[in-house]
Short mmCIF file of C-alpha atoms in Angstrom, two decimals:
data_model
loop_
_atom_site.label_atom_id
_atom_site.label_comp_id
_atom_site.label_asym_id
_atom_site.label_seq_id
_atom_site.Cartn_x
_atom_site.Cartn_y
_atom_site.Cartn_z
CA MET L 27 68.24 50.77 -93.52
CA GLU L 28 69.98 50.15 -96.87
CA THR L 29 72.67 52.68 -97.79
CA GLN L 30 73.38 53.29 -101.47
CA HIS L 31 76.94 54.33 -102.32
CA PHE L 32 78.17 56.90 -104.87
CA ASP L 33 81.59 58.36 -105.51
CA VAL L 34 80.16 61.86 -105.11
CA VAL L 35 76.90 63.17 -103.68
CA ILE L 36 75.83 66.66 -104.78
CA VAL L 37 73.34 68.45 -102.53
CA GLY L 38 71.03 70.80 -104.45
CA ALA L 39 69.77 70.89 -108.05
CA GLY L 40 69.98 74.62 -108.63
CA LEU L 41 72.38 76.63 -110.77
CA SER L 42 75.40 75.41 -108.76
CA GLY L 43 74.34 71.77 -108.45
CA ILE L 44 73.66 71.28 -112.16
CA GLY L 45 76.99 72.96 -112.97
CA ALA L 46 78.81 70.72 -110.48
CA ALA L 47 77.27 67.62 -112.07
CA TYR L 48 78.36 68.69 -115.55
CA HIS L 49 81.97 69.26 -114.49
CA LEU L 50 82.03 65.96 -112.61
CA GLN L 51 80.75 63.78 -115.44
CA HIS L 52 82.77 65.68 -118.07
CA ARG L 53 86.10 65.60 -116.25
CA LEU L 54 85.65 62.36 -114.28
CA PRO L 55 83.43 60.21 -116.50
CA GLY L 56 84.09 57.04 -114.51
CA LYS L 57 82.70 58.43 -111.26
CA THR L 58 79.20 57.72 -110.00
CA TYR L 59 77.14 60.53 -108.52
CA ALA L 60 73.68 61.48 -107.33
CA ILE L 61 72.05 64.87 -106.76
CA LEU L 62 69.82 65.17 -103.69
CA GLU L 63 67.22 67.92 -104.06
CA ALA L 64 64.83 68.84 -101.26
CA ARG L 65 62.19 70.31 -103.54
CA ASP L 66 60.37 68.81 -106.54
CA ALA L 67 62.00 70.87 -109.29
CA ILE L 68 65.30 71.84 -110.91
CA GLY L 69 66.40 75.45 -110.66
CA GLY L 70 66.93 76.35 -107.00
CA THR L 71 66.51 80.10 -106.53
CA TRP L 72 65.25 80.51 -110.08
CA ASP L 73 62.43 78.07 -109.50
CA LEU L 74 61.58 79.18 -105.95
CA PHE L 75 61.22 82.94 -106.53
CA ARG L 76 58.09 83.83 -108.50
CA TYR L 77 57.57 87.49 -107.62
CA PRO L 78 56.77 90.02 -110.39
CA GLY L 79 59.73 90.91 -112.59
CA ILE L 80 62.12 88.32 -111.09
CA ARG L 81 65.39 88.57 -113.04
CA SER L 82 69.14 88.36 -112.72
CA ASP L 83 71.14 91.19 -111.23
CA SER L 84 74.26 89.96 -113.06
CA ASP L 85 74.80 89.67 -116.79
CA MET L 86 74.11 86.21 -118.17
CA HIS L 87 77.44 86.01 -119.99
CA THR L 88 79.07 85.66 -116.57
CA LEU L 89 76.14 84.20 -114.61
CA GLY L 90 75.80 81.52 -117.28
CA TYR L 91 78.01 78.42 -117.24
CA ASN L 92 81.45 78.54 -118.83
CA PHE L 93 80.62 75.37 -120.81
CA LYS L 94 77.17 76.39 -122.14
CA PRO L 95 76.75 79.75 -123.86
CA TRP L 96 73.77 81.80 -122.80
CA PRO L 97 71.35 81.60 -125.76
CA GLY L 98 69.19 84.67 -125.12
CA ALA L 99 69.47 88.11 -126.66
CA LYS L 100 68.98 89.78 -123.27
CA SER L 101 72.03 89.95 -121.04
CA ILE L 102 69.91 90.90 -118.01
CA ALA L 103 67.46 88.01 -118.15
CA ASP L 104 64.13 87.25 -116.51
CA GLY L 105 63.80 84.46 -113.95
CA PRO L 106 61.77 82.01 -116.10
CA SER L 107 64.41 82.22 -118.87
CA ILE L 108 67.18 81.45 -116.38
CA ARG L 109 65.16 78.56 -114.94
CA ASP L 110 64.70 77.16 -118.46
CA TYR L 111 68.44 77.54 -119.11
CA VAL L 112 69.31 75.50 -116.00
CA ARG L 113 66.72 72.83 -116.81
CA ASP L 114 67.80 72.65 -120.47
CA THR L 115 71.39 72.15 -119.30
CA ALA L 116 70.32 69.29 -117.03
CA ARG L 117 68.38 67.59 -119.85
CA GLU L 118 71.00 68.19 -122.54
CA TYR L 119 73.76 66.49 -120.55
CA GLY L 120 71.61 63.79 -118.95
CA ILE L 121 72.09 65.27 -115.50
CA ASP L 122 68.35 65.15 -114.75
CA LYS L 123 68.53 61.35 -114.62
CA HIS L 124 70.79 61.58 -111.54
CA ILE L 125 68.47 63.79 -109.44
CA ARG L 126 66.57 62.43 -106.42
CA PHE L 127 63.77 64.90 -105.74
CA HIS L 128 62.10 65.40 -102.33
CA HIS L 129 65.35 64.35 -100.60
CA ARG L 130 66.04 66.87 -97.83
CA VAL L 131 69.53 66.40 -96.41
CA THR L 132 69.59 66.68 -92.62
CA GLY L 133 73.14 65.63 -91.77
CA THR L 134 76.49 64.39 -93.01
CA SER L 135 78.82 62.16 -91.00
CA TRP L 136 82.42 61.31 -91.90
CA SER L 137 84.11 58.06 -90.91
CA GLY L 138 87.90 58.26 -91.01
CA LYS L 139 88.14 54.48 -90.71
CA ASP L 140 86.07 53.94 -93.86
CA ALA L 141 87.12 57.19 -95.59
CA ARG L 142 83.54 57.97 -96.55
CA TRP L 143 80.58 60.17 -95.76
CA THR L 144 77.15 58.99 -94.71
CA ILE L 145 74.42 61.36 -95.85
CA ALA L 146 71.20 61.37 -93.85
CA ALA L 147 68.11 62.61 -95.66
CA GLU L 148 64.34 62.62 -95.33
CA VAL L 149 61.84 61.63 -98.03
CA GLY L 150 58.24 62.26 -97.07
CA GLY L 151 59.24 62.29 -93.40
CA LYS L 152 60.99 58.93 -93.65
CA PRO L 153 64.77 58.62 -93.18
CA VAL L 154 67.03 57.44 -96.03
CA ALA L 155 70.82 57.26 -96.19
CA PHE L 156 73.55 57.40 -98.82
CA SER L 157 77.30 57.00 -98.58
CA CYS L 158 79.96 58.64 -100.72
CA SER L 159 83.64 59.49 -100.89
CA PHE L 160 83.08 63.19 -101.60
CA VAL L 161 80.28 65.63 -100.81
CA MET L 162 79.64 68.76 -102.90
CA MET L 163 77.29 71.13 -101.08
CA CYS L 164 75.36 73.23 -103.61
CA SER L 165 72.42 74.16 -101.41
CA GLY L 166 72.86 77.94 -101.47
CA TYR L 167 73.12 80.21 -98.46
CA TYR L 168 69.57 80.94 -97.33
CA LYS L 169 66.51 79.15 -95.96
CA TYR L 170 64.07 78.15 -98.68
CA GLU L 171 61.20 77.82 -96.20
CA HIS L 172 60.94 81.54 -95.46
CA GLY L 173 62.63 84.90 -95.83
CA TYR L 174 63.47 87.48 -93.18
CA THR L 175 60.66 89.68 -91.90
CA PRO L 176 61.34 92.08 -89.02
CA GLU L 177 58.83 92.70 -86.24
CA PHE L 178 56.73 95.68 -87.30
CA ALA L 179 54.79 97.53 -84.61
CA GLY L 180 51.05 97.31 -85.13
CA ARG L 181 51.23 94.80 -87.94
CA GLU L 182 48.33 92.82 -86.43
CA LYS L 183 46.07 95.85 -87.04
CA TYR L 184 46.71 95.91 -90.78
CA THR L 185 43.78 94.54 -92.80
CA GLY L 186 45.39 94.47 -96.26
CA ALA L 187 47.58 91.79 -97.86
CA PHE L 188 51.06 91.38 -96.34
CA ILE L 189 53.51 89.41 -98.48
CA HIS L 190 57.14 88.35 -98.46
CA PRO L 191 58.53 87.99 -102.02
CA GLN L 192 60.00 84.57 -101.24
CA LEU L 193 56.46 83.20 -100.77
CA TRP L 194 54.62 85.09 -103.51
CA PRO L 195 50.98 83.99 -103.95
CA GLU L 196 50.20 83.01 -107.54
CA ASP L 197 46.70 84.50 -107.44
CA LEU L 198 47.61 87.95 -106.09
CA ASP L 199 45.76 90.67 -108.01
CA TYR L 200 47.43 94.06 -107.63
CA ARG L 201 45.82 95.81 -110.59
CA ASP L 202 44.69 99.34 -109.62
CA LYS L 203 45.83 98.76 -106.02
CA GLN L 204 47.92 100.97 -103.75
CA VAL L 205 51.13 99.07 -103.01
CA VAL L 206 53.97 99.73 -100.56
CA VAL L 207 57.19 97.76 -101.03
CA ILE L 208 59.38 97.86 -97.90
CA GLY L 209 63.07 97.61 -98.80
CA SER L 210 65.68 99.02 -101.14
CA GLY L 211 67.67 95.98 -102.25
CA ALA L 212 67.70 93.93 -105.44
CA THR L 213 64.27 92.42 -104.80
CA ALA L 214 62.60 95.77 -104.13
CA VAL L 215 64.05 97.53 -107.18
CA THR L 216 62.86 94.59 -109.30
CA ILE L 217 59.32 94.39 -107.93
CA VAL L 218 58.54 98.13 -107.89
CA PRO L 219 58.78 98.89 -111.63
CA GLU L 220 57.02 95.65 -112.58
CA MET L 221 54.05 96.18 -110.23
CA ALA L 222 53.89 99.86 -111.23
CA LYS L 223 52.84 98.83 -114.74
CA THR L 224 49.33 97.90 -113.54
CA ALA L 225 49.00 99.00 -109.90
CA ALA L 226 47.40 102.36 -109.07
CA HIS L 227 50.68 103.40 -107.45
CA VAL L 228 53.73 101.70 -105.92
CA THR L 229 55.79 103.28 -103.15
CA MET L 230 59.24 101.96 -102.33
CA LEU L 231 59.68 102.62 -98.61
CA GLN L 232 63.31 102.47 -97.58
CA ARG L 233 65.01 103.05 -94.28
CA SER L 234 68.20 104.03 -96.10
CA PRO L 235 69.23 104.31 -99.77
CA THR L 236 71.06 101.80 -101.93
CA TYR L 237 73.31 102.41 -104.94
CA VAL L 238 71.24 101.77 -108.07
CA VAL L 239 72.95 101.43 -111.43
CA SER L 240 71.17 101.19 -114.78
CA ARG L 241 72.47 98.98 -117.55
CA PRO L 242 71.04 98.03 -120.97
CA SER L 243 69.19 94.72 -120.86
CA GLU L 244 70.85 93.74 -124.14
CA ASP L 245 74.62 93.66 -124.63
CA LYS L 246 75.05 95.08 -128.13
CA ILE L 247 78.68 93.97 -128.39
CA ALA L 248 77.76 90.42 -127.37
CA ASN L 249 74.93 90.23 -129.91
CA ARG L 250 77.19 91.60 -132.64
CA LEU L 251 79.89 89.05 -131.82
CA LYS L 252 77.30 86.24 -132.05
CA LYS L 253 76.66 87.18 -135.67
CA MET L 254 80.36 87.35 -136.56
CA LEU L 255 81.91 84.43 -134.67
CA PRO L 256 81.19 80.85 -133.60
CA ARG L 257 78.83 80.78 -130.62
CA LYS L 258 81.36 79.55 -128.03
CA THR L 259 84.03 81.99 -129.20
CA ALA L 260 81.64 84.94 -129.02
CA TYR L 261 80.44 83.84 -125.58
CA GLY L 262 83.99 83.46 -124.28
CA LEU L 263 85.05 86.91 -125.51
CA THR L 264 81.95 88.54 -124.02
CA ARG L 265 82.50 86.70 -120.76
CA TRP L 266 86.04 88.04 -120.44
CA LYS L 267 84.95 91.53 -121.47
CA ASN L 268 82.34 91.58 -118.71
CA VAL L 269 84.64 90.00 -116.13
CA GLY L 270 87.19 92.73 -116.86
CA MET L 271 84.58 95.45 -116.52
CA GLN L 272 83.34 94.01 -113.21
CA MET L 273 86.85 93.82 -111.78
CA LEU L 274 87.75 97.32 -112.99
CA PHE L 275 84.59 98.85 -111.54
CA PHE L 276 84.99 97.05 -108.20
CA ASN L 277 88.66 98.05 -107.85
CA ARG L 278 87.87 101.65 -108.70
CA ALA L 279 85.07 101.66 -106.12
CA ARG L 280 87.57 100.49 -103.50
CA THR L 281 90.36 102.90 -104.43
CA GLN L 282 88.29 105.96 -105.48
CA PRO L 283 84.98 105.65 -103.63
CA ASP L 284 84.09 109.35 -103.82
CA LYS L 285 84.51 109.46 -107.60
CA VAL L 286 82.47 106.31 -108.08
CA ARG L 287 79.76 107.65 -105.76
CA ALA L 288 79.60 110.88 -107.77
CA MET L 289 79.40 108.93 -111.02
CA ILE L 290 76.56 106.68 -109.82
CA THR L 291 74.48 109.47 -108.29
CA GLY L 292 75.17 111.64 -111.34
CA LEU L 293 73.74 108.99 -113.66
CA ALA L 294 70.68 108.66 -111.43
CA GLN L 295 70.20 112.45 -111.49
CA LYS L 296 70.41 112.44 -115.29
CA GLU L 297 67.68 109.78 -115.50
CA LEU L 298 65.38 111.33 -112.89
CA GLY L 299 65.80 115.01 -113.74
CA ASP L 300 67.52 117.95 -112.10
CA ASP L 301 64.74 118.59 -109.57
CA TYR L 302 64.61 115.03 -108.16
CA PRO L 303 66.17 114.65 -104.64
CA VAL L 304 68.76 111.99 -105.56
CA SER L 305 70.86 112.91 -102.52
CA THR L 306 67.96 111.84 -100.29
CA HIS L 307 66.83 108.66 -102.02
CA PHE L 308 69.81 107.27 -103.96
CA ASN L 309 72.93 108.43 -102.12
CA PRO L 310 73.83 105.89 -99.36
CA LYS L 311 75.94 106.71 -96.32
CA TYR L 312 78.29 103.80 -97.06
CA ASN L 313 80.83 103.61 -99.88
CA PRO L 314 80.18 101.83 -103.17
CA TRP L 315 80.50 98.03 -102.88
CA ASP L 316 80.43 98.03 -99.07
CA GLN L 317 77.10 96.39 -99.90
CA ARG L 318 76.02 94.74 -103.13
CA MET L 319 74.83 97.26 -105.71
CA CYS L 320 71.41 97.08 -107.34
CA LEU L 321 71.32 96.67 -111.10
CA ILE L 322 68.26 97.79 -113.02
CA PRO L 323 67.78 97.06 -116.75
CA ASP L 324 67.10 99.96 -119.12
CA ALA L 325 66.54 102.35 -116.19
CA ASP L 326 63.11 100.77 -115.56
CA LEU L 327 62.87 101.89 -111.92
CA PHE L 328 63.88 105.46 -112.76
CA ARG L 329 61.41 105.50 -115.66
CA GLU L 330 58.47 104.49 -113.45
CA ILE L 331 59.43 107.06 -110.81
CA LYS L 332 59.67 109.80 -113.43
CA SER L 333 56.28 108.85 -114.88
CA GLY L 334 54.64 109.10 -111.45
CA HIS L 335 53.58 105.44 -111.35
CA ALA L 336 56.10 104.80 -108.56
CA SER L 337 57.78 106.85 -105.85
CA VAL L 338 60.45 106.48 -103.18
CA VAL L 339 60.04 107.43 -99.54
CA THR L 340 63.07 107.39 -97.24
CA ASP L 341 61.85 107.12 -93.66
CA THR L 342 61.35 104.63 -90.82
CA ILE L 343 58.15 102.88 -89.78
CA ASP L 344 56.42 104.07 -86.63
CA THR L 345 53.51 101.61 -86.80
CA PHE L 346 51.18 99.80 -89.13
CA THR L 347 47.59 101.02 -89.17
CA GLU L 348 44.44 99.30 -90.41
CA THR L 349 44.87 100.83 -93.86
CA GLY L 350 48.63 101.21 -94.25
CA ILE L 351 51.78 102.47 -92.56
CA LYS L 352 52.43 105.48 -90.35
CA LEU L 353 56.02 106.74 -90.64
CA SER L 354 58.25 108.30 -88.01
CA SER L 355 57.88 111.66 -89.79
CA GLY L 356 54.11 111.50 -89.29
CA GLN L 357 53.35 110.78 -92.94
CA GLU L 358 50.89 107.96 -93.63
CA LEU L 359 51.11 105.63 -96.61
CA LYS L 360 47.82 104.02 -97.64
CA ALA L 361 48.29 100.45 -98.85
CA ASP L 362 46.02 97.72 -100.14
CA ILE L 363 49.11 95.51 -100.34
CA VAL L 364 52.39 95.64 -98.39
CA VAL L 365 55.36 93.72 -99.77
CA SER L 366 58.08 93.08 -97.19
CA ALA L 367 61.18 92.89 -99.41
CA THR L 368 63.31 92.79 -96.28
CA GLY L 369 65.84 90.14 -97.20
CA LEU L 370 66.84 86.54 -96.76
CA ASP L 371 67.31 84.39 -93.69
CA LEU L 372 70.79 83.00 -94.23
CA GLN L 373 71.95 79.53 -93.28
CA PHE L 374 75.05 77.49 -94.08
CA LEU L 375 75.11 74.18 -95.98
CA GLY L 376 71.34 74.08 -96.09
CA GLY L 377 71.25 73.74 -92.30
CA ALA L 378 72.69 70.21 -92.42
CA GLU L 379 74.61 68.97 -89.38
CA VAL L 380 78.26 67.98 -90.02
CA LYS L 381 80.06 65.32 -87.97
CA VAL L 382 83.63 64.05 -88.29
CA ASP L 383 84.36 60.74 -86.55
CA GLY L 384 81.39 61.26 -84.22
CA GLU L 385 82.24 64.86 -83.29
CA LYS L 386 79.74 67.53 -84.26
CA ILE L 387 81.58 70.29 -86.12
CA ASP L 388 80.68 73.93 -85.54
CA LEU L 389 81.72 75.33 -88.92
CA ALA L 390 81.18 78.88 -87.67
CA LYS L 391 84.38 78.37 -85.63
CA ARG L 392 86.40 76.95 -88.52
CA LEU L 393 88.47 78.63 -91.22
CA THR L 394 87.56 78.25 -94.87
CA TYR L 395 90.22 76.89 -97.24
CA LYS L 396 90.24 78.72 -100.61
CA GLY L 397 86.61 79.59 -99.99
CA MET L 398 85.43 76.00 -100.54
CA MET L 399 86.76 73.58 -97.89
CA TYR L 400 86.82 73.76 -94.10
CA GLU L 401 89.48 73.34 -91.50
CA GLY L 402 89.47 69.79 -90.14
CA VAL L 403 86.69 68.56 -92.45
CA PRO L 404 87.77 65.97 -95.07
CA ASN L 405 86.40 65.50 -98.58
CA LEU L 406 83.72 68.16 -98.38
CA ILE L 407 83.42 70.98 -100.90
CA SER L 408 80.87 73.77 -100.73
CA ILE L 409 80.04 75.84 -103.78
CA PHE L 410 79.80 79.53 -102.95
CA GLY L 411 80.00 82.29 -105.55
CA TYR L 412 81.24 85.86 -105.51
CA THR L 413 79.57 88.73 -103.70
CA ASN L 414 81.10 91.35 -106.00
CA ALA L 415 80.61 89.55 -109.33
CA SER L 416 78.50 86.81 -110.90
CA TRP L 417 77.89 83.78 -108.69
CA THR L 418 78.70 81.17 -111.33
CA LEU L 419 82.21 82.46 -112.08
CA LYS L 420 83.46 81.10 -108.75
CA CYS L 421 81.24 78.00 -108.94
CA ASP L 422 82.79 76.88 -112.24
CA LEU L 423 86.31 77.33 -110.85
CA THR L 424 85.44 75.49 -107.62
CA CYS L 425 84.06 72.53 -109.59
CA GLU L 426 87.16 72.40 -111.81
CA PHE L 427 89.38 72.41 -108.71
CA THR L 428 87.33 69.62 -107.12
CA CYS L 429 87.77 67.42 -110.18
CA ARG L 430 91.52 68.10 -110.22
CA LEU L 431 91.64 67.20 -106.53
CA ILE L 432 89.83 63.88 -107.00
CA LYS L 433 92.02 62.98 -110.00
CA HIS L 434 95.12 63.68 -107.92
CA MET L 435 93.84 61.48 -105.10
CA ASP L 436 93.11 58.64 -107.52
CA ARG L 437 96.59 58.97 -108.97
CA THR L 438 98.32 59.02 -105.57
CA LYS L 439 95.97 56.36 -104.09
CA THR L 440 94.91 58.61 -101.23
CA HIS L 441 91.36 58.56 -99.86
CA ALA L 442 91.01 61.67 -97.72
CA VAL L 443 92.07 65.29 -98.06
CA THR L 444 91.74 67.62 -95.06
CA PRO L 445 92.63 71.32 -94.69
CA ARG L 446 94.77 72.01 -91.60
CA ASN L 447 95.74 75.44 -90.33
CA LEU L 448 99.47 75.47 -89.49
CA SER L 449 99.61 79.15 -88.46
CA PRO L 450 98.74 79.63 -84.76
CA ASP L 451 98.96 83.43 -85.10
CA ILE L 452 96.48 83.72 -87.97
CA GLN L 453 93.95 86.53 -87.60
CA THR L 454 90.33 85.79 -88.50
CA THR L 455 87.73 87.99 -90.17
CA PRO L 456 84.09 87.39 -91.22
CA TRP L 457 83.63 85.23 -94.30
CA LEU L 458 81.45 87.86 -95.99
CA ASP L 459 82.86 91.37 -95.88
CA PHE L 460 79.51 93.11 -96.40
CA SER L 461 77.68 95.60 -94.22
CA SER L 462 74.25 94.58 -95.57
CA GLY L 463 71.66 93.90 -92.87
CA TYR L 464 70.86 90.39 -94.06
CA VAL L 465 74.57 89.50 -93.80
CA GLN L 466 75.23 91.16 -90.45
CA ARG L 467 72.19 89.50 -88.84
CA THR L 468 73.52 86.00 -89.55
CA ILE L 469 77.27 86.24 -90.18
CA ASP L 470 77.96 84.38 -86.92
CA ARG L 471 76.51 81.22 -88.56
CA PHE L 472 79.21 81.17 -91.23
CA PRO L 473 82.88 80.07 -91.19
CA LYS L 474 85.71 82.56 -90.88
CA GLN L 475 88.44 83.57 -93.28
CA GLY L 476 92.04 84.28 -92.33
CA ASP L 477 94.40 87.14 -93.06
CA ARG L 478 96.60 85.13 -95.43
CA LYS L 479 96.43 82.50 -98.15
CA PRO L 480 95.05 79.86 -98.47
CA TRP L 481 92.54 80.92 -95.82
CA LYS L 482 91.76 84.34 -97.26
CA LEU L 483 89.09 84.82 -99.93
CA ASN L 484 90.23 86.60 -103.06
CA GLN L 485 86.88 87.93 -104.32
CA ASN L 486 88.80 88.29 -107.58
CA TYR L 487 88.14 86.07 -110.58
CA ALA L 488 91.57 86.45 -112.18
CA ALA L 489 93.36 85.56 -108.93
CA ASP L 490 91.07 82.58 -108.35
CA LEU L 491 91.53 81.42 -111.93
CA MET L 492 95.29 81.18 -111.44
CA MET L 493 94.94 79.53 -108.02
CA LEU L 494 92.14 77.05 -108.74
CA ARG L 495 92.64 76.15 -112.40
CA TYR L 496 96.42 76.31 -112.63
CA GLY L 497 97.78 76.37 -109.07
CA LYS L 498 99.52 73.43 -107.45
CA LEU L 499 97.42 70.98 -105.46
CA GLU L 500 100.23 70.09 -103.10
CA ASP L 501 100.04 72.37 -100.09
CA PRO L 502 101.44 71.93 -96.56
CA GLU L 503 98.04 72.96 -95.23
CA LEU L 504 96.15 70.38 -97.32
CA ILE L 505 96.73 66.94 -95.84
CA PHE L 506 96.32 63.86 -98.07
CA SER L 507 95.98 60.56 -96.26
#
């Protein structure tokens, strides 16, 4: 089997993969690269998810790339607009010409003798192989084939439509139908107000509440700056404004959780009215930012609840019936359609197997170096964004660091770079410090972080900026060979 060689292979043609390709060809124009994409389209998450109302839950001035200003007027943008933005970026910079569609990566194998990776992939069920000096994994953190659906008692009795948002049927007609959406996360709070526009009624059934924060869909300051300043300058200023606000809000949530809780629930009470039971439906048991918060644009969820087109029920499911759901309280919810917005099924590196000199590596037992490389694994970078801020902020910095790293290796005539932990007493913690169910179910599949640098994640853009853009590359725990 013929093996084609590239300097860098990027896995995934979503938001991260297209960004990685831009940074690579802009900063290292002499390097060859290919993007291997399992599906038949550019866009990743933003092409896969097609449920009603799909949109960002981060502002586009920070979710957008640092090199390409977000062109839209809306800061909280719909999914198709984000998909177009990613595709336009790929076309504008000629990145689309480097994409190999229908290439599902199944494994990566490093040879220390040759200082290169062999990438095994499948195309139409047939094996193909590539070799490269560096791998950039941009395949996200969940399974594209299916989402997570718990076992519901009596589900086989139910005669209505049962749908997971990750596999939304294009021809679903929910006009004038009774709909129950199970869940309280970002997907649920997006679907409910959108379906409520035409459905007879939509009920959001949640086991426990989530913090929900409303924000204007348009950033008035950003739009004003666009009129006054050059596009890139206005975008840069807005980006830093929003980064600062994100960091300030997160830090306050950590240091003054009770005050932040009172502020969030107070805003919800103001939107829903004095007689609405906010303490029951929008006041979680956990502190703010122990789980990711839900952002809603222009209070759309609250507006639909107040109008009576939607409602929230906080209870647990006893069993499905033929016509709906019976709750533990005895209440029955009639449903023509049930949407199981119950989360993602997480996986690491797209599920690809990793071998180093013939040894299969269990990355779940390895430490992560600066949140992007892995103990004992050479020349492999994975792109993973923030959990408490916009995903792309960390992706841009990771790609910049990777290019600096490769330039340094070219300059010093080294061919491999491998993180090594030199601290035998290091304490390990989970990679994702979130209590969300979808994280806790699968956190054992992910690498660990340590209790000190460079093995500890910052989850702080300013700190990562100094470390990844300006920090020294030479590090006793980063071995060049």
